[in-house]
CSV table of N, CA and C in Angstrom, one decimal:
chain,number,residue,atom,x,y,z
A,83,UNK,N,124.4,-73.2,-112.6
A,83,UNK,CA,123.6,-71.7,-113.2
A,83,UNK,C,124.0,-72.7,-114.3
A,84,UNK,N,122.7,-71.5,-114.3
A,84,UNK,CA,122.8,-71.3,-116.7
A,84,UNK,C,124.6,-71.1,-117.3
A,85,UNK,N,124.9,-72.0,-118.3
A,85,UNK,CA,125.6,-71.0,-119.1
A,85,UNK,C,124.9,-70.5,-120.6
A,86,UNK,N,125.9,-69.8,-120.9
A,86,UNK,CA,125.4,-68.8,-122.1
A,86,UNK,C,126.2,-68.8,-123.0
A,87,UNK,N,126.0,-68.8,-124.1
A,87,UNK,CA,127.1,-69.2,-125.6
A,87,UNK,C,127.2,-67.6,-126.2
A,88,UNK,N,126.9,-66.1,-125.5
A,88,UNK,CA,127.0,-65.0,-126.3
A,88,UNK,C,126.4,-64.3,-125.0
A,89,UNK,N,127.1,-63.5,-124.3
A,89,UNK,CA,126.9,-62.0,-123.6
A,89,UNK,C,126.4,-60.5,-124.3
A,90,UNK,N,127.0,-60.2,-124.9
A,90,UNK,CA,126.3,-58.5,-125.1
A,90,UNK,C,126.1,-57.3,-124.4
A,91,UNK,N,126.4,-56.4,-123.3
A,91,UNK,CA,126.5,-55.9,-122.6
A,91,UNK,C,126.9,-54.7,-122.7
A,92,UNK,N,125.9,-53.5,-122.4
A,92,UNK,CA,126.4,-51.9,-122.4
A,92,UNK,C,126.8,-52.5,-120.9
A,93,UNK,N,127.8,-51.0,-120.6
A,93,UNK,CA,128.3,-51.0,-119.4
A,93,UNK,C,127.6,-50.5,-118.0
A,94,UNK,N,126.4,-49.5,-119.3
A,94,UNK,CA,125.0,-48.8,-118.0
A,94,UNK,C,123.8,-48.8,-118.6
A,95,UNK,N,123.1,-50.0,-117.7
A,95,UNK,CA,122.2,-50.7,-117.6
A,95,UNK,C,121.1,-50.4,-117.0
A,96,UNK,N,120.0,-50.1,-117.4
A,96,UNK,CA,118.8,-49.3,-116.4
A,96,UNK,C,118.7,-50.3,-115.0
A,97,UNK,N,118.9,-49.5,-113.7
A,97,UNK,CA,118.3,-50.4,-112.8
A,97,UNK,C,119.6,-50.5,-111.9
A,98,UNK,N,119.3,-51.3,-111.2
A,98,UNK,CA,120.9,-51.3,-110.2
A,98,UNK,C,121.9,-52.8,-110.7
A,99,UNK,N,121.9,-53.5,-111.7
A,99,UNK,CA,123.2,-53.6,-112.1
A,99,UNK,C,124.0,-53.2,-113.0
A,100,UNK,N,124.8,-52.9,-113.5
A,100,UNK,CA,125.6,-52.3,-114.5
A,100,UNK,C,126.4,-53.8,-115.1
A,101,UNK,N,127.0,-53.2,-117.0
A,101,UNK,CA,127.1,-55.0,-117.1
A,101,UNK,C,128.3,-55.0,-116.8
A,102,UNK,N,129.9,-54.3,-116.0
A,102,UNK,CA,130.4,-55.1,-114.7
A,102,UNK,C,130.3,-55.4,-113.9
A,103,UNK,N,129.3,-55.2,-113.5
A,103,UNK,CA,128.4,-56.7,-112.3
A,103,UNK,C,127.9,-57.3,-113.2
A,104,UNK,N,127.6,-57.4,-114.7
A,104,UNK,CA,127.0,-59.2,-115.3
A,104,UNK,C,128.3,-59.5,-115.3
A,105,UNK,N,129.5,-59.0,-115.9
A,105,UNK,CA,130.7,-59.1,-116.2
A,105,UNK,C,131.7,-60.1,-115.2
A,106,UNK,N,131.3,-59.3,-113.6
A,106,UNK,CA,131.7,-60.3,-112.9
A,106,UNK,C,130.9,-61.6,-112.0
A,107,UNK,N,129.9,-61.1,-112.7
A,107,UNK,CA,128.8,-62.5,-112.2
A,107,UNK,C,128.3,-63.5,-113.6
A,108,UNK,N,129.2,-63.7,-114.3
A,108,UNK,CA,129.0,-64.3,-115.7
A,108,UNK,C,130.0,-65.0,-116.4
A,109,UNK,N,131.5,-64.1,-115.9
A,109,UNK,CA,132.5,-64.4,-117.1
A,109,UNK,C,132.7,-65.9,-117.1
A,110,UNK,N,132.5,-66.4,-115.7
A,110,UNK,CA,132.9,-68.5,-115.8
A,110,UNK,C,131.6,-68.6,-116.3
A,111,UNK,N,130.5,-68.1,-116.9
A,111,UNK,CA,129.5,-69.4,-117.9
A,111,UNK,C,129.1,-68.8,-118.8
A,112,UNK,N,129.7,-68.2,-119.2
A,112,UNK,CA,129.9,-68.2,-120.9
A,112,UNK,C,130.8,-68.1,-121.4
A,113,UNK,N,131.5,-69.4,-121.4
A,113,UNK,CA,133.5,-69.4,-122.3
A,113,UNK,C,134.4,-68.5,-122.6
A,114,UNK,N,133.6,-67.6,-121.8
A,114,UNK,CA,134.8,-65.8,-122.5
A,114,UNK,C,134.2,-65.4,-123.6
A,115,UNK,N,133.1,-65.8,-123.8
A,115,UNK,CA,132.0,-65.1,-124.7
A,115,UNK,C,131.2,-63.8,-124.4
A,116,UNK,N,132.5,-63.3,-123.9
A,116,UNK,CA,131.0,-62.1,-123.3
A,116,UNK,C,131.7,-60.4,-123.8
A,117,UNK,N,131.4,-59.5,-124.3
A,117,UNK,CA,131.6,-58.2,-125.0
A,117,UNK,C,131.1,-56.8,-124.1
A,118,UNK,N,131.3,-56.1,-123.5
A,118,UNK,CA,131.0,-55.0,-123.5
A,118,UNK,C,130.9,-54.1,-124.1
A,119,UNK,N,130.0,-52.7,-124.5
A,119,UNK,CA,129.9,-52.0,-124.8
A,119,UNK,C,129.4,-50.4,-124.5
A,120,UNK,N,130.3,-49.6,-124.6
A,120,UNK,CA,129.6,-48.5,-124.0
A,120,UNK,C,130.6,-47.3,-124.8
A,121,UNK,N,130.3,-45.7,-125.0
A,121,UNK,CA,130.9,-45.0,-125.8
A,121,UNK,C,131.9,-44.5,-124.6
A,122,UNK,N,132.1,-45.2,-123.4
A,122,UNK,CA,133.4,-44.9,-123.4
A,122,UNK,C,134.8,-44.7,-123.7
A,123,UNK,N,136.0,-43.9,-123.7
A,123,UNK,CA,137.4,-44.0,-124.6
A,123,UNK,C,137.5,-45.9,-123.9
A,124,UNK,N,138.4,-46.6,-124.6
A,124,UNK,CA,138.7,-48.3,-124.3
A,124,UNK,C,140.1,-48.1,-123.7
A,125,UNK,N,140.4,-46.4,-122.7
A,125,UNK,CA,141.8,-47.2,-122.3
A,125,UNK,C,141.3,-46.9,-120.5
A,126,UNK,N,139.5,-46.0,-120.4
A,126,UNK,CA,139.1,-46.1,-119.4
A,126,UNK,C,138.4,-47.1,-118.7
A,127,UNK,N,137.9,-48.1,-119.8
A,127,UNK,CA,138.1,-49.4,-119.7
A,127,UNK,C,138.9,-50.0,-118.9
A,128,UNK,N,139.8,-50.1,-119.8
A,128,UNK,CA,140.8,-50.8,-119.1
A,128,UNK,C,141.6,-50.7,-118.4
A,129,UNK,N,141.5,-49.1,-117.5
A,129,UNK,CA,142.0,-48.3,-116.3
A,129,UNK,C,140.8,-49.6,-115.0
A,130,UNK,N,140.3,-50.4,-115.6
A,130,UNK,CA,139.1,-49.9,-114.7
A,130,UNK,C,139.3,-51.8,-114.4
A,131,UNK,N,139.6,-52.4,-115.3
A,131,UNK,CA,140.3,-54.1,-115.6
A,131,UNK,C,141.9,-54.0,-114.7
A,132,UNK,N,142.6,-53.1,-114.8
A,132,UNK,CA,144.2,-53.3,-114.7
A,132,UNK,C,144.8,-53.8,-114.3
A,133,UNK,N,145.2,-55.5,-114.5
A,133,UNK,CA,145.7,-56.8,-114.1
A,133,UNK,C,144.6,-57.5,-113.8
A,134,UNK,N,143.7,-57.5,-114.1
A,134,UNK,CA,142.5,-58.6,-114.3
A,134,UNK,C,141.6,-58.9,-115.7
A,135,UNK,N,141.3,-59.8,-115.2
A,135,UNK,CA,141.0,-59.9,-116.4
A,135,UNK,C,139.7,-59.6,-117.2
A,136,UNK,N,139.7,-59.1,-118.4
A,136,UNK,CA,138.7,-57.9,-119.0
A,136,UNK,C,138.3,-58.4,-119.8
A,137,UNK,N,137.3,-58.1,-120.1
A,137,UNK,CA,136.1,-58.9,-121.1
A,137,UNK,C,136.7,-58.4,-122.7
A,138,UNK,N,136.1,-58.7,-123.4
A,138,UNK,CA,135.9,-58.0,-124.6
A,138,UNK,C,134.8,-56.1,-124.6
A,139,UNK,N,136.1,-55.8,-125.7
A,139,UNK,CA,135.1,-54.1,-125.1
A,139,UNK,C,134.8,-53.8,-126.7
A,140,UNK,N,133.8,-53.1,-126.9
A,140,UNK,CA,133.9,-52.0,-128.1
A,140,UNK,C,133.4,-51.1,-127.9
A,141,UNK,N,133.3,-49.9,-128.8
A,141,UNK,CA,133.5,-48.7,-128.5
A,141,UNK,C,132.0,-48.7,-128.9
A,142,UNK,N,131.2,-47.5,-129.5
A,142,UNK,CA,129.4,-47.4,-129.3
A,142,UNK,C,130.4,-45.9,-130.1
A,143,UNK,N,129.6,-45.5,-131.2
A,143,UNK,CA,128.9,-46.5,-131.8
A,143,UNK,C,129.4,-47.6,-132.8
A,144,UNK,N,128.8,-48.6,-132.5
A,144,UNK,CA,129.0,-49.8,-133.3
A,144,UNK,C,129.3,-49.5,-134.9
A,145,UNK,N,130.4,-50.2,-134.9
A,145,UNK,CA,130.5,-50.7,-136.3
A,145,UNK,C,130.2,-51.9,-136.6
A,146,UNK,N,128.9,-52.3,-137.8
A,146,UNK,CA,128.3,-53.5,-137.8
A,146,UNK,C,129.9,-54.7,-138.1
A,147,UNK,N,130.6,-54.3,-139.2
A,147,UNK,CA,131.4,-55.1,-139.4
A,147,UNK,C,132.1,-55.4,-138.9
A,148,UNK,N,133.2,-54.6,-137.7
A,148,UNK,CA,133.9,-54.9,-136.3
A,148,UNK,C,133.0,-55.4,-135.5
A,149,UNK,N,131.9,-55.1,-135.5
A,149,UNK,CA,131.2,-55.6,-134.2
A,149,UNK,C,130.6,-57.0,-134.5
A,150,UNK,N,130.7,-57.4,-136.0
A,150,UNK,CA,130.7,-59.0,-136.4
A,150,UNK,C,131.6,-59.8,-136.3
A,151,UNK,N,132.6,-58.9,-137.0
A,151,UNK,CA,134.1,-59.8,-137.2
A,151,UNK,C,134.7,-59.5,-134.9
A,152,UNK,N,134.4,-59.7,-134.6
A,152,UNK,CA,134.9,-59.4,-133.1
A,152,UNK,C,134.5,-60.4,-132.9
A,153,UNK,N,132.9,-60.9,-133.1
A,153,UNK,CA,132.3,-61.8,-132.6
A,153,UNK,C,132.2,-62.7,-132.7
A,154,UNK,N,132.3,-63.2,-134.7
A,154,UNK,CA,132.9,-64.2,-134.9
A,154,UNK,C,134.4,-64.4,-134.2
A,155,UNK,N,135.5,-64.5,-134.4
A,155,UNK,CA,136.6,-64.2,-134.1
A,155,UNK,C,136.6,-64.7,-132.4
A,156,UNK,N,136.3,-63.6,-131.6
A,156,UNK,CA,136.0,-64.2,-130.3
A,156,UNK,C,135.5,-66.4,-130.1
A,157,UNK,N,134.3,-66.2,-131.6
A,157,UNK,CA,134.0,-67.6,-130.7
A,157,UNK,C,134.8,-68.4,-132.0
A,158,UNK,N,135.0,-68.3,-132.6
A,158,UNK,CA,136.2,-69.3,-133.2
A,158,UNK,C,138.0,-69.3,-132.1
A,159,UNK,N,138.0,-67.7,-131.2
A,159,UNK,CA,138.8,-68.4,-130.7
A,159,UNK,C,138.7,-69.2,-129.3
A,160,UNK,N,137.1,-69.4,-129.1
A,160,UNK,CA,137.2,-70.3,-127.5
A,160,UNK,C,136.4,-71.0,-128.0
A,161,UNK,N,135.8,-70.9,-129.5
A,161,UNK,CA,134.9,-73.0,-129.5
A,161,UNK,C,134.3,-72.2,-129.1
A,162,UNK,N,132.6,-72.7,-129.7
A,162,UNK,CA,132.0,-72.3,-130.1
A,162,UNK,C,130.9,-73.2,-128.7
C-alpha cells in the first residue's frame, strides 16, 4: 500500500471510519507521522490506548504555534 508522509485526523469523522480506525489502519505506513486531534481530554484518549502504541495527540481548539511545533518535532524525531 501507499506510504504517507503525515496524517492529521480528527477522532470523529463523518462516515463509518473514525480517526482511531485510521490510526489502526495506517500506523505502519506513516513513519510515525500521525497526529490525532479532538476536543476530548487527553487522559481519555490515553486510556483508550492504555499500554499500546499511541499516536501524537493535540486537543482542540488547536493553537497554531503548538501545532506547528508538534509537527516539526515529530518529523525531526522520526526523520522526514
